[in-house]
mmCIF file with all atom_site columns, C-alpha atoms in Angstrom:
data_model
loop_
_atom_site.group_PDB
_atom_site.id
_atom_site.type_symbol
_atom_site.label_atom_id
_atom_site.label_alt_id
_atom_site.label_comp_id
_atom_site.label_asym_id
_atom_site.label_entity_id
_atom_site.label_seq_id
_atom_site.pdbx_PDB_ins_code
_atom_site.Cartn_x
_atom_site.Cartn_y
_atom_site.Cartn_z
_atom_site.occupancy
_atom_site.B_iso_or_equiv
_atom_site.pdbx_formal_charge
_atom_site.auth_seq_id
_atom_site.auth_comp_id
_atom_site.auth_asym_id
_atom_site.auth_atom_id
_atom_site.pdbx_PDB_model_num
ATOM 1   C CA . UNK A 1 1   ? 100.339 164.620 193.673 1.00 83.00 ? 1   UNK A CA 1
ATOM 2   C CA . UNK A 1 2   ? 103.200 162.224 192.899 1.00 88.00 ? 2   UNK A CA 1
ATOM 3   C CA . UNK A 1 3   ? 101.201 159.324 194.313 1.00 91.00 ? 3   UNK A CA 1
ATOM 4   C CA . UNK A 1 4   ? 98.318  160.082 191.968 1.00 92.00 ? 4   UNK A CA 1
ATOM 5   C CA . UNK A 1 5   ? 100.690 160.259 189.015 1.00 91.00 ? 5   UNK A CA 1
ATOM 6   C CA . UNK A 1 6   ? 102.384 157.040 190.086 1.00 93.00 ? 6   UNK A CA 1
ATOM 7   C CA . UNK A 1 7   ? 99.027  155.290 190.536 1.00 94.00 ? 7   UNK A CA 1
ATOM 8   C CA . UNK A 1 8   ? 97.844  156.523 187.146 1.00 94.00 ? 8   UNK A CA 1
ATOM 9   C CA . UNK A 1 9   ? 101.091 155.351 185.551 1.00 93.00 ? 9   UNK A CA 1
ATOM 10  C CA . UNK A 1 10  ? 100.785 151.915 187.211 1.00 95.00 ? 10  UNK A CA 1
ATOM 11  C CA . UNK A 1 11  ? 97.150  151.615 186.127 1.00 95.00 ? 11  UNK A CA 1
ATOM 12  C CA . UNK A 1 12  ? 98.060  152.460 182.552 1.00 95.00 ? 12  UNK A CA 1
ATOM 13  C CA . UNK A 1 13  ? 100.967 150.023 182.624 1.00 96.00 ? 13  UNK A CA 1
ATOM 14  C CA . UNK A 1 14  ? 98.656  147.308 183.930 1.00 96.00 ? 14  UNK A CA 1
ATOM 15  C CA . UNK A 1 15  ? 96.128  148.087 181.183 1.00 95.00 ? 15  UNK A CA 1
ATOM 16  C CA . UNK A 1 16  ? 98.836  147.927 178.548 1.00 96.00 ? 16  UNK A CA 1
ATOM 17  C CA . UNK A 1 17  ? 100.066 144.563 179.838 1.00 96.00 ? 17  UNK A CA 1
ATOM 18  C CA . UNK A 1 18  ? 96.508  143.185 179.810 1.00 96.00 ? 18  UNK A CA 1
ATOM 19  C CA . UNK A 1 19  ? 95.998  144.462 176.267 1.00 95.00 ? 19  UNK A CA 1
ATOM 20  C CA . UNK A 1 20  ? 99.320  142.958 175.179 1.00 95.00 ? 20  UNK A CA 1
ATOM 21  C CA . UNK A 1 21  ? 98.314  139.577 176.615 1.00 95.00 ? 21  UNK A CA 1
ATOM 22  C CA . UNK A 1 22  ? 94.926  139.738 174.881 1.00 94.00 ? 22  UNK A CA 1
ATOM 23  C CA . UNK A 1 23  ? 96.549  140.587 171.545 1.00 94.00 ? 23  UNK A CA 1
ATOM 24  C CA . UNK A 1 24  ? 99.034  137.716 171.940 1.00 94.00 ? 24  UNK A CA 1
ATOM 25  C CA . UNK A 1 25  ? 96.145  135.318 172.624 1.00 94.00 ? 25  UNK A CA 1
ATOM 26  C CA . UNK A 1 26  ? 94.310  136.625 169.565 1.00 93.00 ? 26  UNK A CA 1
ATOM 27  C CA . UNK A 1 27  ? 97.467  136.123 167.516 1.00 93.00 ? 27  UNK A CA 1
ATOM 28  C CA . UNK A 1 28  ? 97.621  132.473 168.602 1.00 94.00 ? 28  UNK A CA 1
ATOM 29  C CA . UNK A 1 29  ? 94.012  131.997 167.464 1.00 93.00 ? 29  UNK A CA 1
ATOM 30  C CA . UNK A 1 30  ? 94.723  133.673 164.120 1.00 92.00 ? 30  UNK A CA 1
ATOM 31  C CA . UNK A 1 31  ? 97.777  131.448 163.584 1.00 93.00 ? 31  UNK A CA 1
ATOM 32  C CA . UNK A 1 32  ? 95.664  128.362 164.315 1.00 93.00 ? 32  UNK A CA 1
ATOM 33  C CA . UNK A 1 33  ? 93.019  129.522 161.836 1.00 93.00 ? 33  UNK A CA 1
ATOM 34  C CA . UNK A 1 34  ? 95.697  130.179 159.220 1.00 91.00 ? 34  UNK A CA 1
ATOM 35  C CA . UNK A 1 35  ? 97.096  126.690 159.743 1.00 92.00 ? 35  UNK A CA 1
ATOM 36  C CA . UNK A 1 36  ? 93.599  125.229 159.309 1.00 92.00 ? 36  UNK A CA 1
ATOM 37  C CA . UNK A 1 37  ? 93.025  127.204 156.108 1.00 91.00 ? 37  UNK A CA 1
ATOM 38  C CA . UNK A 1 38  ? 96.401  126.116 154.708 1.00 91.00 ? 38  UNK A CA 1
ATOM 39  C CA . UNK A 1 39  ? 95.599  122.488 155.528 1.00 92.00 ? 39  UNK A CA 1
ATOM 40  C CA . UNK A 1 40  ? 92.222  122.752 153.793 1.00 91.00 ? 40  UNK A CA 1
ATOM 41  C CA . UNK A 1 41  ? 93.845  124.396 150.777 1.00 90.00 ? 41  UNK A CA 1
ATOM 42  C CA . UNK A 1 42  ? 96.433  121.633 150.531 1.00 90.00 ? 42  UNK A CA 1
ATOM 43  C CA . UNK A 1 43  ? 93.684  119.018 150.732 1.00 91.00 ? 43  UNK A CA 1
ATOM 44  C CA . UNK A 1 44  ? 91.640  120.753 148.024 1.00 89.00 ? 44  UNK A CA 1
ATOM 45  C CA . UNK A 1 45  ? 94.695  121.071 145.775 1.00 87.00 ? 45  UNK A CA 1
ATOM 46  C CA . UNK A 1 46  ? 95.339  117.348 146.261 1.00 89.00 ? 46  UNK A CA 1
ATOM 47  C CA . UNK A 1 47  ? 91.741  116.518 145.338 1.00 87.00 ? 47  UNK A CA 1
ATOM 48  C CA . UNK A 1 48  ? 91.947  118.729 142.263 1.00 86.00 ? 48  UNK A CA 1
ATOM 49  C CA . UNK A 1 49  ? 95.182  117.099 141.106 1.00 86.00 ? 49  UNK A CA 1
ATOM 50  C CA . UNK A 1 50  ? 93.687  113.677 141.736 1.00 84.00 ? 50  UNK A CA 1
ATOM 51  C CA . UNK A 1 51  ? 90.554  114.627 139.785 1.00 83.00 ? 51  UNK A CA 1
ATOM 52  C CA . UNK A 1 52  ? 92.583  115.854 136.855 1.00 81.00 ? 52  UNK A CA 1
ATOM 53  C CA . UNK A 1 53  ? 94.677  112.709 136.819 1.00 76.00 ? 53  UNK A CA 1
ATOM 54  C CA . UNK A 1 54  ? 98.030  112.651 135.112 1.00 54.00 ? 54  UNK A CA 1
ATOM 55  C CA . UNK A 1 55  ? 96.950  115.162 132.483 1.00 52.00 ? 55  UNK A CA 1
ATOM 56  C CA . UNK A 1 56  ? 96.624  118.823 133.326 1.00 51.00 ? 56  UNK A CA 1
ATOM 57  C CA . UNK A 1 57  ? 94.581  121.728 131.990 1.00 50.00 ? 57  UNK A CA 1
ATOM 58  C CA . UNK A 1 58  ? 97.489  124.082 132.559 1.00 49.00 ? 58  UNK A CA 1
ATOM 59  C CA . UNK A 1 59  ? 99.641  125.120 129.669 1.00 45.00 ? 59  UNK A CA 1
ATOM 60  C CA . UNK A 1 60  ? 103.331 124.651 129.425 1.00 48.00 ? 60  UNK A CA 1
ATOM 61  C CA . UNK A 1 61  ? 105.201 127.569 127.955 1.00 47.00 ? 61  UNK A CA 1
ATOM 62  C CA . UNK A 1 62  ? 108.437 128.009 126.090 1.00 48.00 ? 62  UNK A CA 1
ATOM 63  C CA . UNK A 1 63  ? 110.572 131.122 126.058 1.00 48.00 ? 63  UNK A CA 1
ATOM 64  C CA . UNK A 1 64  ? 112.035 132.042 122.684 1.00 50.00 ? 64  UNK A CA 1
ATOM 65  C CA . UNK A 1 65  ? 115.201 134.038 122.245 1.00 52.00 ? 65  UNK A CA 1
ATOM 66  C CA . UNK A 1 66  ? 113.093 137.206 122.146 1.00 51.00 ? 66  UNK A CA 1
ATOM 67  C CA . UNK A 1 67  ? 111.763 136.351 125.653 1.00 48.00 ? 67  UNK A CA 1
ATOM 68  C CA . UNK A 1 68  ? 108.178 135.950 124.393 1.00 50.00 ? 68  UNK A CA 1
ATOM 69  C CA . UNK A 1 69  ? 106.072 133.236 125.995 1.00 49.00 ? 69  UNK A CA 1
ATOM 70  C CA . UNK A 1 70  ? 104.322 130.853 123.615 1.00 48.00 ? 70  UNK A CA 1
ATOM 71  C CA . UNK A 1 71  ? 101.816 128.341 124.991 1.00 49.00 ? 71  UNK A CA 1
ATOM 72  C CA . UNK A 1 72  ? 102.157 124.753 123.804 1.00 48.00 ? 72  UNK A CA 1
ATOM 73  C CA . UNK A 1 73  ? 98.395  124.114 123.970 1.00 48.00 ? 73  UNK A CA 1
ATOM 74  C CA . UNK A 1 74  ? 95.353  126.213 123.206 1.00 48.00 ? 74  UNK A CA 1
ATOM 75  C CA . UNK A 1 75  ? 92.977  125.876 126.160 1.00 48.00 ? 75  UNK A CA 1
ATOM 76  C CA . UNK A 1 76  ? 90.110  127.355 124.147 1.00 50.00 ? 76  UNK A CA 1
ATOM 77  C CA . UNK A 1 77  ? 90.257  124.334 121.855 1.00 52.00 ? 77  UNK A CA 1
ATOM 78  C CA . UNK A 1 78  ? 87.317  122.173 122.989 1.00 53.00 ? 78  UNK A CA 1
ATOM 79  C CA . UNK A 1 79  ? 88.926  118.981 121.679 1.00 50.00 ? 79  UNK A CA 1
ATOM 80  C CA . UNK A 1 80  ? 91.927  119.573 123.944 1.00 51.00 ? 80  UNK A CA 1
ATOM 81  C CA . UNK A 1 81  ? 89.678  119.994 126.969 1.00 49.00 ? 81  UNK A CA 1
ATOM 82  C CA . UNK A 1 82  ? 87.475  117.021 126.058 1.00 48.00 ? 82  UNK A CA 1
ATOM 83  C CA . UNK A 1 83  ? 90.520  114.798 125.788 1.00 44.00 ? 83  UNK A CA 1
ATOM 84  C CA . UNK A 1 84  ? 91.353  115.388 129.458 1.00 52.00 ? 84  UNK A CA 1
ATOM 85  C CA . UNK A 1 85  ? 90.605  112.437 131.729 1.00 55.00 ? 85  UNK A CA 1
ATOM 86  C CA . UNK A 1 86  ? 88.667  114.059 134.570 1.00 59.00 ? 86  UNK A CA 1
ATOM 87  C CA . UNK A 1 87  ? 87.059  111.866 137.211 1.00 63.00 ? 87  UNK A CA 1
ATOM 88  C CA . UNK A 1 88  ? 83.658  113.480 137.766 1.00 70.00 ? 88  UNK A CA 1
ATOM 89  C CA . UNK A 1 89  ? 83.206  111.770 141.134 1.00 71.00 ? 89  UNK A CA 1
ATOM 90  C CA . UNK A 1 90  ? 86.380  113.373 142.428 1.00 72.00 ? 90  UNK A CA 1
ATOM 91  C CA . UNK A 1 91  ? 85.297  116.733 141.047 1.00 73.00 ? 91  UNK A CA 1
ATOM 92  C CA . UNK A 1 92  ? 81.974  116.357 142.885 1.00 75.00 ? 92  UNK A CA 1
ATOM 93  C CA . UNK A 1 93  ? 83.913  115.640 146.089 1.00 77.00 ? 93  UNK A CA 1
ATOM 94  C CA . UNK A 1 94  ? 86.030  118.724 145.459 1.00 77.00 ? 94  UNK A CA 1
ATOM 95  C CA . UNK A 1 95  ? 82.967  120.914 144.908 1.00 79.00 ? 95  UNK A CA 1
ATOM 96  C CA . UNK A 1 96  ? 81.370  119.516 148.074 1.00 81.00 ? 96  UNK A CA 1
ATOM 97  C CA . UNK A 1 97  ? 84.534  120.253 150.068 1.00 80.00 ? 97  UNK A CA 1
ATOM 98  C CA . UNK A 1 98  ? 84.671  123.804 148.723 1.00 78.00 ? 98  UNK A CA 1
ATOM 99  C CA . UNK A 1 99  ? 81.006  124.372 149.576 1.00 76.00 ? 99  UNK A CA 1
ATOM 100 C CA . UNK A 1 100 ? 81.547  122.962 153.073 1.00 78.00 ? 100 UNK A CA 1
ATOM 101 C CA . UNK A 1 101 ? 84.565  125.218 153.549 1.00 76.00 ? 101 UNK A CA 1
ATOM 102 C CA . UNK A 1 102 ? 82.510  128.229 152.441 1.00 66.00 ? 102 UNK A CA 1
ATOM 103 C CA . UNK A 1 103 ? 79.733  127.303 154.879 1.00 66.00 ? 103 UNK A CA 1
ATOM 104 C CA . UNK A 1 104 ? 82.228  126.873 157.728 1.00 69.00 ? 104 UNK A CA 1
ATOM 105 C CA . UNK A 1 105 ? 83.819  130.235 157.027 1.00 64.00 ? 105 UNK A CA 1
ATOM 106 C CA . UNK A 1 106 ? 80.401  131.924 157.116 1.00 58.00 ? 106 UNK A CA 1
ATOM 107 C CA . UNK A 1 107 ? 79.598  130.282 160.457 1.00 59.00 ? 107 UNK A CA 1
ATOM 108 C CA . UNK A 1 108 ? 82.834  131.316 162.149 1.00 59.00 ? 108 UNK A CA 1
ATOM 109 C CA . UNK A 1 109 ? 82.797  134.193 164.563 1.00 47.00 ? 109 UNK A CA 1
ATOM 110 C CA . UNK A 1 110 ? 84.593  137.263 163.332 1.00 53.00 ? 110 UNK A CA 1
ATOM 111 C CA . UNK A 1 111 ? 87.586  138.094 165.474 1.00 51.00 ? 111 UNK A CA 1
ATOM 112 C CA . UNK A 1 112 ? 87.532  141.766 166.391 1.00 50.00 ? 112 UNK A CA 1
ATOM 113 C CA . UNK A 1 113 ? 90.408  143.393 168.226 1.00 55.00 ? 113 UNK A CA 1
ATOM 114 C CA . UNK A 1 114 ? 89.188  146.696 169.604 1.00 56.00 ? 114 UNK A CA 1
ATOM 115 C CA . UNK A 1 115 ? 91.701  149.463 169.936 1.00 58.00 ? 115 UNK A CA 1
ATOM 116 C CA . UNK A 1 116 ? 92.160  151.180 173.224 1.00 57.00 ? 116 UNK A CA 1
ATOM 117 C CA . UNK A 1 117 ? 93.298  154.773 173.440 1.00 54.00 ? 117 UNK A CA 1
ATOM 118 C CA . UNK A 1 118 ? 95.805  155.733 176.068 1.00 48.00 ? 118 UNK A CA 1
#
């Protein structure tokens, strides 16, 4: 009886160790994917900044004494947007990169970690 219990315990311990190793390997893959996504994001942010040039479509804000934010520019003003120097070629490159990234993410295999009951 004790041998059966000991064998069962050892088998379960072995299964747990195998599962732990598999999860650690999956974690390494997830970290690599995260690193790749962060690299792509950095590259896309660089392309966007380059496309926008020195000017930016973001608003700068000031805080008054009453702690209310007031934008310095009105982004709905079409003349303000038209005055931005945007390189359309760089924007096309950015759109192409985003579309390629979307296509790559659709092609990737979904990582599934099944749970095992003990």
